[in-house]
PDB file of C-alpha atoms in Angstrom:
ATOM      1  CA  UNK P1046     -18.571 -25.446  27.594  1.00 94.00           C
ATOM      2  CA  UNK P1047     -20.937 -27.333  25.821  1.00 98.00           C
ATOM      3  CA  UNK P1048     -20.051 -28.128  22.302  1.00 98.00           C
ATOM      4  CA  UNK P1049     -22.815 -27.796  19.692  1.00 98.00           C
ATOM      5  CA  UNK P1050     -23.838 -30.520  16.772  1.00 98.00           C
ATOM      6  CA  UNK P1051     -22.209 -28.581  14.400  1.00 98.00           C
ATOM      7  CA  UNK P1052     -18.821 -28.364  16.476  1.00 97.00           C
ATOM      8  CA  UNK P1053     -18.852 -32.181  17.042  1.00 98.00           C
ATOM      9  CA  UNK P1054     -19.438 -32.644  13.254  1.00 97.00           C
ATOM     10  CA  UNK P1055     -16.427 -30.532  12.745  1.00 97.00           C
ATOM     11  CA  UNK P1056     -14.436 -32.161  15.743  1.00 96.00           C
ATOM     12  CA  UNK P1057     -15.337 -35.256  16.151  1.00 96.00           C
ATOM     13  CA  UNK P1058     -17.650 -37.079  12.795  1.00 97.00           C
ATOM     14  CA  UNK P1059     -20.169 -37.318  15.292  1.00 97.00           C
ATOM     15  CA  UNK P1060     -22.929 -35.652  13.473  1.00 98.00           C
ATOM     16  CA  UNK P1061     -24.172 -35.174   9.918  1.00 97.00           C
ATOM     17  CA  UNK P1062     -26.954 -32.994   8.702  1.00 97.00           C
ATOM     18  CA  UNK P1063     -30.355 -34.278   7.511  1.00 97.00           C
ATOM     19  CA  UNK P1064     -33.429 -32.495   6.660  1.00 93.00           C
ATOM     20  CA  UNK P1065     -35.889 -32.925   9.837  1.00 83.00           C
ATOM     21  CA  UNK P1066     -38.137 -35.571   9.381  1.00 91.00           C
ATOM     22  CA  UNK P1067     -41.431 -34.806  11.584  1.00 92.00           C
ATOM     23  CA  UNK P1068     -42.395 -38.684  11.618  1.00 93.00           C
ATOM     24  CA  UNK P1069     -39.306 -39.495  12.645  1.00 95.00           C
ATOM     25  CA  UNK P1070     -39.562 -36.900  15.378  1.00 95.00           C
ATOM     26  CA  UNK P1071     -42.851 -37.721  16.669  1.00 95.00           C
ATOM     27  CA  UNK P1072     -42.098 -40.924  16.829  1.00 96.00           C
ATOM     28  CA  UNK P1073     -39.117 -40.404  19.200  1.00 97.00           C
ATOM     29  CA  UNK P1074     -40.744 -38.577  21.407  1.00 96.00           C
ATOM     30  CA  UNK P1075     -43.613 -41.162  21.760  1.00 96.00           C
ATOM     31  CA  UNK P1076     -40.731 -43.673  22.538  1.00 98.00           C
ATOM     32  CA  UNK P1077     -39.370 -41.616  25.121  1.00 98.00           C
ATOM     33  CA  UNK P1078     -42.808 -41.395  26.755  1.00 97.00           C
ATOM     34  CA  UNK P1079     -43.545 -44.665  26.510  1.00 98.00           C
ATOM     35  CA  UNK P1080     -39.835 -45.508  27.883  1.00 98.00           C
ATOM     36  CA  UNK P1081     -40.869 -43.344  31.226  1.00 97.00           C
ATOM     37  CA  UNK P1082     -43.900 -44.772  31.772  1.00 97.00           C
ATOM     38  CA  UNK P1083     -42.169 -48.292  31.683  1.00 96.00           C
ATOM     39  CA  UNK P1084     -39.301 -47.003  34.348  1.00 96.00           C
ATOM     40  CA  UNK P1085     -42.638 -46.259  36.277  1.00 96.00           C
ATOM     41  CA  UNK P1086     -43.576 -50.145  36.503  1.00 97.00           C
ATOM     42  CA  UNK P1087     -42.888 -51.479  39.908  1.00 95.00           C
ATOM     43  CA  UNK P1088     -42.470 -55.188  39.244  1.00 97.00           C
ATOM     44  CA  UNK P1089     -39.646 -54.666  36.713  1.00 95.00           C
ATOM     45  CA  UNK P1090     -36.009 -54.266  38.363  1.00 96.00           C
ATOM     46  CA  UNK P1091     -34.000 -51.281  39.232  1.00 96.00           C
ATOM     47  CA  UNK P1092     -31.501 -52.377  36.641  1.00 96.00           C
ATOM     48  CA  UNK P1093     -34.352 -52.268  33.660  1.00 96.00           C
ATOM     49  CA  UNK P1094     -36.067 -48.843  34.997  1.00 97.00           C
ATOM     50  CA  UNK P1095     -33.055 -46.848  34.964  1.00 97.00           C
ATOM     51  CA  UNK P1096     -32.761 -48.179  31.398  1.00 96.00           C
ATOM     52  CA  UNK P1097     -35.612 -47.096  30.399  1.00 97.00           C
ATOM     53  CA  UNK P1098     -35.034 -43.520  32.175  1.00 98.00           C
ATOM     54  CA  UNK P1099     -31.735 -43.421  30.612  1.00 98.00           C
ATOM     55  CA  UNK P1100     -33.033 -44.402  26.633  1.00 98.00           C
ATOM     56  CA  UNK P1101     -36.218 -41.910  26.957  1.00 98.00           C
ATOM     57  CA  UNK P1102     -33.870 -39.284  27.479  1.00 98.00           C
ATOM     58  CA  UNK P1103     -31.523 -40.069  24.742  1.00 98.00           C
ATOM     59  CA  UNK P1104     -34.817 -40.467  22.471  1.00 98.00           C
ATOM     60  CA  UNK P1105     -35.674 -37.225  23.315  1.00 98.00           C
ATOM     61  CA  UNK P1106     -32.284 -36.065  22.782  1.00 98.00           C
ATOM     62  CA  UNK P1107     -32.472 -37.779  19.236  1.00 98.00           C
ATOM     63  CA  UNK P1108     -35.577 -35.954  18.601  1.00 98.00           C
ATOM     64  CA  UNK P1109     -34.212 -32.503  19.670  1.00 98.00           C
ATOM     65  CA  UNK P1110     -31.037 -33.046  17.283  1.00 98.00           C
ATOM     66  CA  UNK P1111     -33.560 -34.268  14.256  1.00 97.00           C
ATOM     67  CA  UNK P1112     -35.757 -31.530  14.835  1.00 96.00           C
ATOM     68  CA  UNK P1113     -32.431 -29.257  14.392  1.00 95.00           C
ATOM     69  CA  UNK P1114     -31.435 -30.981  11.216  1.00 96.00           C
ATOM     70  CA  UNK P1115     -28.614 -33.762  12.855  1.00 98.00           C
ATOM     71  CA  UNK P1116     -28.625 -37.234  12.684  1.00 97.00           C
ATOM     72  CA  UNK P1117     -25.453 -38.853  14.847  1.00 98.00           C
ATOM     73  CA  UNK P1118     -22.665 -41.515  13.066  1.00 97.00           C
ATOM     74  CA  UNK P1119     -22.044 -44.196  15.134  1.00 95.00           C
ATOM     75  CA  UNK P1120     -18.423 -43.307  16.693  1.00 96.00           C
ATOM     76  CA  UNK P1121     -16.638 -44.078  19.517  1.00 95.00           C
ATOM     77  CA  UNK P1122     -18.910 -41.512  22.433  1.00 95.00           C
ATOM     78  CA  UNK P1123     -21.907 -41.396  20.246  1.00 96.00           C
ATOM     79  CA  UNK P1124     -24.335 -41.454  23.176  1.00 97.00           C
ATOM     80  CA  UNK P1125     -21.868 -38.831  25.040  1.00 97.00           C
ATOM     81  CA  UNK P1126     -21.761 -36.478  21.832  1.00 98.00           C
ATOM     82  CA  UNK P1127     -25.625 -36.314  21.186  1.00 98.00           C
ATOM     83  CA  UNK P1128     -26.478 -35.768  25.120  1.00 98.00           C
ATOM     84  CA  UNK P1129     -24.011 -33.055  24.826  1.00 98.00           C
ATOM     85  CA  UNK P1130     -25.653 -31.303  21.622  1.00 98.00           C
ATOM     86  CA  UNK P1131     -28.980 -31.817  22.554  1.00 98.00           C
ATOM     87  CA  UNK P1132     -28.068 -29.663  25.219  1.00 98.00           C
ATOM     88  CA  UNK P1133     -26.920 -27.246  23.884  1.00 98.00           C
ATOM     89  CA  UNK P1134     -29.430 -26.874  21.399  1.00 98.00           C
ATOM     90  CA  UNK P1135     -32.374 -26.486  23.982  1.00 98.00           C
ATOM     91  CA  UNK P1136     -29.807 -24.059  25.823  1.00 98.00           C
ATOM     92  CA  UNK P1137     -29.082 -26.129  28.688  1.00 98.00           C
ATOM     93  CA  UNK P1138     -26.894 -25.682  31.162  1.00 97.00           C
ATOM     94  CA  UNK P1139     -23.726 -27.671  31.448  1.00 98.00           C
ATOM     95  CA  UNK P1140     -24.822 -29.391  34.647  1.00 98.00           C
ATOM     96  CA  UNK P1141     -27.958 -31.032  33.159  1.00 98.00           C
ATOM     97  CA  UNK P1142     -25.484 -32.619  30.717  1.00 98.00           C
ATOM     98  CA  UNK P1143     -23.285 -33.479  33.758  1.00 98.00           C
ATOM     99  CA  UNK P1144     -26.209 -35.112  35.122  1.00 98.00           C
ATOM    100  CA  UNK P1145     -27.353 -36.874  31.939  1.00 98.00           C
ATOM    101  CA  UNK P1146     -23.861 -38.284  31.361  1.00 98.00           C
ATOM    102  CA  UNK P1147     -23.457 -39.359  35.028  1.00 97.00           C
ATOM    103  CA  UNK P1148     -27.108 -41.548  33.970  1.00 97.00           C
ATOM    104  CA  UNK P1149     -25.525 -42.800  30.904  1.00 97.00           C
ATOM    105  CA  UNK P1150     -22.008 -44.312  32.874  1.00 96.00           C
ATOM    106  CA  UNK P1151     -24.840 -45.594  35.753  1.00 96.00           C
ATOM    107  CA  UNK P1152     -26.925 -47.459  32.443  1.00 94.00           C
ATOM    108  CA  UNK P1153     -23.735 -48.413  31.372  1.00 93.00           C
ATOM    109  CA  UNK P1154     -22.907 -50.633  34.461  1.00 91.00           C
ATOM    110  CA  UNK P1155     -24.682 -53.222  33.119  1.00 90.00           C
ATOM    111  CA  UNK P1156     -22.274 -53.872  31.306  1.00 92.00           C
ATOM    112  CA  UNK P1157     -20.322 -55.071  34.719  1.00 93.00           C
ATOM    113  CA  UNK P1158     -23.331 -57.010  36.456  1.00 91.00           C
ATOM    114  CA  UNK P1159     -23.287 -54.310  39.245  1.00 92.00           C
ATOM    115  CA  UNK P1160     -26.863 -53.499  39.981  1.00 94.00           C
ATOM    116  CA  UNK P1161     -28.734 -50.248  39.850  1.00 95.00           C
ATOM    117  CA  UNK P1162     -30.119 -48.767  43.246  1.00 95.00           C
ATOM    118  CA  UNK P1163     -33.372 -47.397  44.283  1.00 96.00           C
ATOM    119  CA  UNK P1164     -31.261 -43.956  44.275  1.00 97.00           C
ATOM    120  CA  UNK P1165     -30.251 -44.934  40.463  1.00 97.00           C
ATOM    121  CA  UNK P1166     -33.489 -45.255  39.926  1.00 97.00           C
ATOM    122  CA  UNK P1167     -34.841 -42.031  41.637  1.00 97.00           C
ATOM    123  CA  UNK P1168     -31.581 -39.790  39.975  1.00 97.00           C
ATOM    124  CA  UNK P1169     -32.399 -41.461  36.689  1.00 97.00           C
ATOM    125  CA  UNK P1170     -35.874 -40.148  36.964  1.00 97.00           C
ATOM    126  CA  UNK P1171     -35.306 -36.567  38.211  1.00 98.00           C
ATOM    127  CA  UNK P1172     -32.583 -36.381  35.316  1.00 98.00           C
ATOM    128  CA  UNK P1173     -35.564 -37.499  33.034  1.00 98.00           C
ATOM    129  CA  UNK P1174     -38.121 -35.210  34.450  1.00 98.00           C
ATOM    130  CA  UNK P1175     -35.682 -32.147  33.927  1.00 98.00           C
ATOM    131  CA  UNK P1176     -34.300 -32.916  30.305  1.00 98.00           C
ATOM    132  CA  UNK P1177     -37.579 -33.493  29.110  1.00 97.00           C
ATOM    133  CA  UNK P1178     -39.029 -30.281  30.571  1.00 97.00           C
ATOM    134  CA  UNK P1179     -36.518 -28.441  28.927  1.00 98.00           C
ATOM    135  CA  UNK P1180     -36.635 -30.486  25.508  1.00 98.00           C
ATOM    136  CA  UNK P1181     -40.049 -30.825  24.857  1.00 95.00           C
ATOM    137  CA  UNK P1182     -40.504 -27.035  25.657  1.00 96.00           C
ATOM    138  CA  UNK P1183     -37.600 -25.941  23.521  1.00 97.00           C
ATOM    139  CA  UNK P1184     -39.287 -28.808  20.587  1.00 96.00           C
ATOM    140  CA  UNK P1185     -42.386 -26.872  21.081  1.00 95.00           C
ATOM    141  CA  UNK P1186     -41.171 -23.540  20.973  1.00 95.00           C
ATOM    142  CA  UNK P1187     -39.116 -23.526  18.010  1.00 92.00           C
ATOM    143  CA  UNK P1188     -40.455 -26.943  16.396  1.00 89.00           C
ATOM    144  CA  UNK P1189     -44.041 -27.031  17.315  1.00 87.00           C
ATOM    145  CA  UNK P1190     -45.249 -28.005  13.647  1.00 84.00           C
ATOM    146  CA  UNK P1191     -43.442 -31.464  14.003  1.00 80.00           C
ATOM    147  CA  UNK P1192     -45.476 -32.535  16.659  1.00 78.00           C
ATOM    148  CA  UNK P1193     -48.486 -32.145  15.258  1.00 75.00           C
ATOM    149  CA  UNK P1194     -49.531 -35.060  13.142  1.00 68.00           C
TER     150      UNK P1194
END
């Protein structure tokens, strides 16, 4: 069961609340989109794309949480604990956060030298493409005024 913002606050420090800042909001988005269109870029390595699809979704999952009044603390699973309760704030199901966390340990190979894979790559994507379906429509449903400038 996905755990919500306010549950990982109370469980874990992971989260504190903040009024939602619309700049800050828009902006995160825009970084996500630019972040996907960069994964798009055929001369840049597997290794940098899946990056890319990997930090436009948590930007977008950064923006969700803002919009809901969260900010994350920088804890031990930080990345794992906002993918988690950006889900379930847009009402996700548990296997998109599956999927987004199965992204995030793929990123975090870098961290070994083992190289990312054209399937990395096209996962990474498809993970994108669904999360930010499902994000930008829940930001525009129940958000909508903090993406207009």
């Amino acid at each position: 069961m996905l755990r919500s913002a306010q549950q990982l606050a109370l469980e874990e420090a992971a989260f504190h609340p903040v009024p939602h800042d619309k700049a800050a909001i828009r902006d995160l988005v825009a970084s996500a989109e630019r972040k996907r269109l960069d994964a798009l870029l055929p001369q840049v390595s597997y290794d940098t794309r899946v990056e890319a699809n990997y930090d436009a979704c948590l930007d977008l999952a950064l923006a969700v949480l803002e919009a809901d009044g969260w900010r994350p603390r920088s804890v031990p699973g930080h990345h794992q604990h906002t993918l988690e309760a950006a889900c379930h704030a847009i009402g996700a199901r548990e296997a998109l956060y599956h999927r987004l966390d199965a992204v995030r340990a793929v990123r975090n190979e870098k961290y070994t030298g083992i190289p990312r894979s054209e399937h990395d790559l096209r996962e990474s994507l498809s993970v994108l493409e669904e999360f930010s379906a499902a994000a930008e429509a829940w930001l525009a449903e129940r958000h909508g005024e903090v993406l207009r400038p």
